[in-house]
CSV table of C-alpha atoms and ligand atoms in Angstrom, one decimal:
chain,number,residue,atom,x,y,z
A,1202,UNK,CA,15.2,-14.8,-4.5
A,1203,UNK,CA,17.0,-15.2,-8.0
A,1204,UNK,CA,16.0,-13.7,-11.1
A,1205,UNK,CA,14.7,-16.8,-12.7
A,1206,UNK,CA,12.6,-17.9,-9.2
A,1207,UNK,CA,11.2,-14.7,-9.9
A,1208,UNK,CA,9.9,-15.1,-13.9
A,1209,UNK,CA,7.9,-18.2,-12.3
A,1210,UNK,CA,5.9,-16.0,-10.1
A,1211,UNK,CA,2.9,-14.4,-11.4
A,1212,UNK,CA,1.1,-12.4,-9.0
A,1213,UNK,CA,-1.8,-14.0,-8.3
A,1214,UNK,CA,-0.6,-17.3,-8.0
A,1215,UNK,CA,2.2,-15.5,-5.4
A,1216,UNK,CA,-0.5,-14.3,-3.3
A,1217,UNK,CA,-3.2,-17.2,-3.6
A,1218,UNK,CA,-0.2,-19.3,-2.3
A,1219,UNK,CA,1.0,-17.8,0.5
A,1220,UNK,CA,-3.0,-16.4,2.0
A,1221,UNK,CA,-3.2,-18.9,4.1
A,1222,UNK,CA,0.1,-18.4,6.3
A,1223,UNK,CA,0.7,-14.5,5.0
A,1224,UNK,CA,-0.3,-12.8,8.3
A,1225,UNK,CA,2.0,-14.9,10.2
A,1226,UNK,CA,4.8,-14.2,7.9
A,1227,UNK,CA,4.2,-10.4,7.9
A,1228,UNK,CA,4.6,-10.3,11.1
A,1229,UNK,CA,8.0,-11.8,11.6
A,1230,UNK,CA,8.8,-9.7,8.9
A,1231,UNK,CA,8.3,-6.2,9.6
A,1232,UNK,CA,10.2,-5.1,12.9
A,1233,UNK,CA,7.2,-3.5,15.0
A,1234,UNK,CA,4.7,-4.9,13.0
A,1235,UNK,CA,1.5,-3.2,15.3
A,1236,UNK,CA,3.0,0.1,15.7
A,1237,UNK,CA,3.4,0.0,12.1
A,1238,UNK,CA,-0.4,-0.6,11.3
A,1239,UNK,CA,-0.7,1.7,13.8
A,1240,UNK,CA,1.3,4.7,12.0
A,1241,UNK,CA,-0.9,3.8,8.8
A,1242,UNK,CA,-3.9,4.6,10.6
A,1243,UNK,CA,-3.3,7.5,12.3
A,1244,UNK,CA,-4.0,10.2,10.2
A,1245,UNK,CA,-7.9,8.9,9.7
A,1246,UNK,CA,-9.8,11.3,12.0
A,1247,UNK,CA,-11.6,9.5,14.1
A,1248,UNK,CA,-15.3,9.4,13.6
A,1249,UNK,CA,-18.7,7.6,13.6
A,1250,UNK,CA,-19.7,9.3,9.7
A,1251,UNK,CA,-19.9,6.7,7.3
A,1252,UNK,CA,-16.5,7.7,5.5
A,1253,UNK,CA,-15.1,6.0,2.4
A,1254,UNK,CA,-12.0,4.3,2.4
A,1255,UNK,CA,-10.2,2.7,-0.4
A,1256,UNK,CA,-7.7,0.0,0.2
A,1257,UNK,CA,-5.8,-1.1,-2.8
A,1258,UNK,CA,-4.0,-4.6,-2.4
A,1259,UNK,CA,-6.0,-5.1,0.7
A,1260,UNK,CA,-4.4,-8.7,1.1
A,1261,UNK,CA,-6.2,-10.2,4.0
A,1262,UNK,CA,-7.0,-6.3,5.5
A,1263,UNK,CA,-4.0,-6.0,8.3
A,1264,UNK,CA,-4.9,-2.4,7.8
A,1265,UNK,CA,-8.2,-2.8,8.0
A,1266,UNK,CA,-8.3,-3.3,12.1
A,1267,UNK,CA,-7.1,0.0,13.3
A,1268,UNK,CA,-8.6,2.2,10.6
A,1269,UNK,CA,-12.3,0.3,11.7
A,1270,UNK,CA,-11.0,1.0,15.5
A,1271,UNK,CA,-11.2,5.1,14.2
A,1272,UNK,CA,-13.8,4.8,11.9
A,1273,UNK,CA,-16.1,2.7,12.9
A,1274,UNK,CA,-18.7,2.9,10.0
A,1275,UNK,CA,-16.5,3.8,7.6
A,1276,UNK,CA,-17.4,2.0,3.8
A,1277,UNK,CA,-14.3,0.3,2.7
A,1278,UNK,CA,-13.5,-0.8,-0.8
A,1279,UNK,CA,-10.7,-3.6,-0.7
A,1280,UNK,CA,-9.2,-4.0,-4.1
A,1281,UNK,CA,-7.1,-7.0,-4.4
A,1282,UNK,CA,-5.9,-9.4,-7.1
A,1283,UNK,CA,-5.6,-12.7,-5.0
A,1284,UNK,CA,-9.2,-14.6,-4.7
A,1285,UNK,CA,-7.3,-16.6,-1.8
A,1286,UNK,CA,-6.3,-12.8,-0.1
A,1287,UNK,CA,-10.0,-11.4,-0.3
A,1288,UNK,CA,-11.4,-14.8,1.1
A,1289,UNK,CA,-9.8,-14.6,4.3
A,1290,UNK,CA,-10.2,-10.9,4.5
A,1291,UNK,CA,-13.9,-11.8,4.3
A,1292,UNK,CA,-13.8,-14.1,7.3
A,1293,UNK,CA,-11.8,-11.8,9.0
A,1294,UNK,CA,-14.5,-9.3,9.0
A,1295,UNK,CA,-17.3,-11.4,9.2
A,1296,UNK,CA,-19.2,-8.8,11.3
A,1297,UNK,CA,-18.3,-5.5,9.3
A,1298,UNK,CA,-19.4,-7.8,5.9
A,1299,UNK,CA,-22.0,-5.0,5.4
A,1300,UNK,CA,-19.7,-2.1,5.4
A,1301,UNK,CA,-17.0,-4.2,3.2
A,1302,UNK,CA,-16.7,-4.0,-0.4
A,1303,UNK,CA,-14.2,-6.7,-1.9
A,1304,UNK,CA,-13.4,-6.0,-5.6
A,1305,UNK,CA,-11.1,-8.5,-7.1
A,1306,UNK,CA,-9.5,-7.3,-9.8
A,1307,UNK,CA,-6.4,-5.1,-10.7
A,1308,UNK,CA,-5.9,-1.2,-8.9
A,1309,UNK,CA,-4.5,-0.4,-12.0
A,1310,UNK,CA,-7.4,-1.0,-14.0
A,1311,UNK,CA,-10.2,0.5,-11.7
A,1312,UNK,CA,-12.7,3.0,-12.8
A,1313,UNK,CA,-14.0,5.1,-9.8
A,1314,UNK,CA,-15.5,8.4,-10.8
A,1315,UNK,CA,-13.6,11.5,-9.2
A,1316,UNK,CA,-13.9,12.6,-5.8
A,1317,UNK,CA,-15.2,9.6,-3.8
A,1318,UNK,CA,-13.0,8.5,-1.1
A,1319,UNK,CA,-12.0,10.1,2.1
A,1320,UNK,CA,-8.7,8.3,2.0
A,1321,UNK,CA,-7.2,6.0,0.2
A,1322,UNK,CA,-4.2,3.4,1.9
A,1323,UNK,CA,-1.9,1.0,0.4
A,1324,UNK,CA,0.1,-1.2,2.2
A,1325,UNK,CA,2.9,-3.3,1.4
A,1326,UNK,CA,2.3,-3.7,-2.4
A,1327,UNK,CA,3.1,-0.3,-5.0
A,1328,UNK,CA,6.1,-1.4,-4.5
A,1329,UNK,CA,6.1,-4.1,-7.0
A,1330,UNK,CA,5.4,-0.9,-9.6
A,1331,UNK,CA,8.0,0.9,-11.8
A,1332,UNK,CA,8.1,4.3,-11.0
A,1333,UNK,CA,6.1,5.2,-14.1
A,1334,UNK,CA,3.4,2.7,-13.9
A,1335,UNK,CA,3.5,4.0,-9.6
A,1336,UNK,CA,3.2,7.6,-11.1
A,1337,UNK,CA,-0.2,6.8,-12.7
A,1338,UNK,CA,-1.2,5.1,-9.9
A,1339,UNK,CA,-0.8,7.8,-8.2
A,1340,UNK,CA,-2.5,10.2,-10.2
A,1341,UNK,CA,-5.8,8.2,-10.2
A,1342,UNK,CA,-5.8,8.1,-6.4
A,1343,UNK,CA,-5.3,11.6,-6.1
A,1344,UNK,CA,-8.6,12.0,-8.8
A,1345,UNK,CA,-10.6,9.2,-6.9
A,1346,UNK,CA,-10.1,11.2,-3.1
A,1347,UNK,CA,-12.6,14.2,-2.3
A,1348,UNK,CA,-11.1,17.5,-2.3
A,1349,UNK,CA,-9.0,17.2,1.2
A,1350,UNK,CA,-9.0,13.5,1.0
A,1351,UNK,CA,-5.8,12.1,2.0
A,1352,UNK,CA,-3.6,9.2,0.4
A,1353,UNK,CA,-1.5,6.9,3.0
A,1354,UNK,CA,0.8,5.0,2.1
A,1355,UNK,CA,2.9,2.5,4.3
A,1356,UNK,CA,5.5,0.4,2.1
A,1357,UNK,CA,9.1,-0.4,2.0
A,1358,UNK,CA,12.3,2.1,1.4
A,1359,UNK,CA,15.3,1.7,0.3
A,1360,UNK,CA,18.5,4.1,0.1
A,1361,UNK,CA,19.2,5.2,-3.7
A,1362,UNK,CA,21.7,3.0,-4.3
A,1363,UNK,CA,19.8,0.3,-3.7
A,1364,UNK,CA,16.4,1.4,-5.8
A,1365,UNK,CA,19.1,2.1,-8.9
A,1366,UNK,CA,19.9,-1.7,-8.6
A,1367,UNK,CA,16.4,-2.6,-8.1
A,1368,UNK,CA,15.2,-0.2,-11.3
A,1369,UNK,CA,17.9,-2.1,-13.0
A,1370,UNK,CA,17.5,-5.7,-12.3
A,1371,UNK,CA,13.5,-5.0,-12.8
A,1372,UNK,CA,14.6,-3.8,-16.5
A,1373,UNK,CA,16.4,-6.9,-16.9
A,1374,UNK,CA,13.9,-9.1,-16.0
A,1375,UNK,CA,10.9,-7.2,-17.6
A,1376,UNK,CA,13.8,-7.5,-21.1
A,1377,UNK,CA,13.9,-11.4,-20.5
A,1378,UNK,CA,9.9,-11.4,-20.0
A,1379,UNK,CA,9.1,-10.2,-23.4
A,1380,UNK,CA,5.7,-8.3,-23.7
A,1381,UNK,CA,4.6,-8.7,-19.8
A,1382,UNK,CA,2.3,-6.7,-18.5
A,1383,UNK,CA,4.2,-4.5,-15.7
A,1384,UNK,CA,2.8,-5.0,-12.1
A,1385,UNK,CA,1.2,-8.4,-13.0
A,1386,UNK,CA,4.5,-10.5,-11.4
A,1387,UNK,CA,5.8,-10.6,-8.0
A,1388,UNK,CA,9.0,-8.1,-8.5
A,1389,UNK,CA,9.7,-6.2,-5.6
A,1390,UNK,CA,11.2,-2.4,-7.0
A,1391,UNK,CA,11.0,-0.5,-3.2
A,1392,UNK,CA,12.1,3.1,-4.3
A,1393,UNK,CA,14.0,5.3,-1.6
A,1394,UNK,CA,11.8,8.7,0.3
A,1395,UNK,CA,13.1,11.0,-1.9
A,1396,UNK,CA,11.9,9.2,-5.1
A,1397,UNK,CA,8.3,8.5,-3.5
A,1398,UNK,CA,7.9,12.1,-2.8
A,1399,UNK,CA,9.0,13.2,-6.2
A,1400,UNK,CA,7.0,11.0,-7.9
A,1401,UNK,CA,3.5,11.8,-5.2
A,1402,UNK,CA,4.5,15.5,-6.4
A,1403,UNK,CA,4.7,15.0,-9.7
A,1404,UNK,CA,1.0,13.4,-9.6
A,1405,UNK,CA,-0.3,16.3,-8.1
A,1406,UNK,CA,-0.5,15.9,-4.9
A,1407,UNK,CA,-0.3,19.0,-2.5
A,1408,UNK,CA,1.7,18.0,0.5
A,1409,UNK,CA,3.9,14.9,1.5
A,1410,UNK,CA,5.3,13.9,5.1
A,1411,UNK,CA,6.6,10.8,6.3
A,1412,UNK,CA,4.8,10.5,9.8
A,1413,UNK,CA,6.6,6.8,10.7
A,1414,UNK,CA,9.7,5.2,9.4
A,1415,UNK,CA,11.9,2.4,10.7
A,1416,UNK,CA,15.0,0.1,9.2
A,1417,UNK,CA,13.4,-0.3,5.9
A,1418,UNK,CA,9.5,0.4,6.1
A,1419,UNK,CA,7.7,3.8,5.9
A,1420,UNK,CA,4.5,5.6,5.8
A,1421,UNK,CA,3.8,8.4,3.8
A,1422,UNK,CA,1.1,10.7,3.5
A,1423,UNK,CA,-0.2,12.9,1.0
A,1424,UNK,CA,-2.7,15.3,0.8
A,1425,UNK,CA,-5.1,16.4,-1.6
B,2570,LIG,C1,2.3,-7.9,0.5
B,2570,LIG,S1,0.6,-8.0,0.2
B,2570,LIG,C2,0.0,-6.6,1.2
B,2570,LIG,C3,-1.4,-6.9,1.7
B,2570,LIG,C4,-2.0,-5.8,2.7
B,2570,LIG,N1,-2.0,-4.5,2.1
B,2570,LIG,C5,-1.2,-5.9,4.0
B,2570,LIG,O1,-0.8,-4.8,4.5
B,2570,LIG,O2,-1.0,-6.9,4.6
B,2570,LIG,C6,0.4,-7.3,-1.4
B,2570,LIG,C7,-1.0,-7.5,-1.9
B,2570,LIG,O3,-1.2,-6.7,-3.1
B,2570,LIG,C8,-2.0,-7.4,-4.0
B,2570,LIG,N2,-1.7,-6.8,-5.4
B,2570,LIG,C9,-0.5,-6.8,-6.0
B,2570,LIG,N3,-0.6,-6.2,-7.2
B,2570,LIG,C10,-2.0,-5.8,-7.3
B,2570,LIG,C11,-2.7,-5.2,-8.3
B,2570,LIG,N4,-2.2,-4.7,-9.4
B,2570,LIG,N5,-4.0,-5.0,-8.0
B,2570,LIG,C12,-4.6,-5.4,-6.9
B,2570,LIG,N6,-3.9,-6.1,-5.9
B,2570,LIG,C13,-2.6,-6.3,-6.1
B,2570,LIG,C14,-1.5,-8.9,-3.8
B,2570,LIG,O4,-2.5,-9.8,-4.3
B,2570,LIG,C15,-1.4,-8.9,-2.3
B,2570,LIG,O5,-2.5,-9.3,-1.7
């Protein structure tokens, strides 16, 4: 995609586009796509408590599936921009409605008090943060989980050549984009392992491990 393709594309009208046909797409797009779902689910212990689980930029709720599969009762808040996203997500669960949550709106503007969630998961989507604005982000999760709580994080990587190109072509379009909002437009800036554990440290959090990685996709956890 081109520089100017990408000024067009706010991020809500991205995402309200492409609901409809997104699962299909993500899974001709990331190699392994189940064992990657998988991966982001695995570190949820499984059990029949009524945990809380936080799922920013829930999209349609691909992670959803295998997280229920180990916690079957779990309380799920899905945070998601894209009305068109959350909808299908709702029809997708149809028979968990009760223990779903759907709050449209922005993660970066959320105002959970501290300590609530038992995880929290993102898939597929800090990546459109700077590293500063994905720094905050980061620090709110880590307030929002309980003491132990965990943060999982599946997303795309990138070697550090190719985030310093990405950190620069982001500045050039945020320059030509006078006064945006960061985060609000569909700009991918993937950050390479080293960077996201910095950063994960930096907000606090105790321990980091990558626990799956392939070609360019990765998940990360951190604990509290
Ligand atoms: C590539 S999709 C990933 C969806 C889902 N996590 C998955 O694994 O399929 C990125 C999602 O993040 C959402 N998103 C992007 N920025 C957001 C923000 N600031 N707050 C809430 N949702 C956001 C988009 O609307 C979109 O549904």
């Amino acid at each position: 995609m081109t520089e100017s393709q990408h000024e067009m594309e706010n991020m809500v009208d991205f995402f309200n586009q492409r609901a409809e046909d997104y699962e299909e797409h993500m899974q001709g797009s990331i190699e392994s796509f189940q064992a990657f779902y998988e991966a982001v689910a695995s570190p949820i212990r499984p059990t029949h408590r009524n945990i809380k689980v936080m799922d920013l930029g829930s999209g349609t709720g691909l992670a959803l599936s295998p997280i229920l599969d180990r916690a079957p009762r779990a309380e799920v808040f899905a945070v998601d921009l894209s009305n068109k996203m959350l909808e299908k997500l709702l029809e997708n669960y149809q028979d968990k409605q009760e223990q779903i949550n759907v709050i449209r709106g922005s993660y970066l503007n959320l105002d959970f008090p501290p300590k609530v969630f038992d995880y929290a998961v993102s898939v597929m989507t800090l990546h459109h943060l700077p590293p500063e604005q994905k720094m905050a982000q980061y620090e709110d999760i880590r307030r929002w989980l309980k003491e132990g709580g965990m943060y999982i994080e599946g997303d795309y990587i990138v070697s550090g050549v190719e985030e310093q190109e990405g950190l620069e072509a982001y500045e050039r379009l945020m320059r030509r984009l006078k006064n945006a909002a960061p985060g609000l437009y569909h700009i991918d800036v993937p950050l390479s392992i080293k960077s996201q554990y910095d950063l994960l440290a930096e907000a606090g959090f105790g321990s980091v491990e990558t626990i799956w990685q392939k070609d360019q996709a990765a998940v990360l956890v951190a604990s509290k």
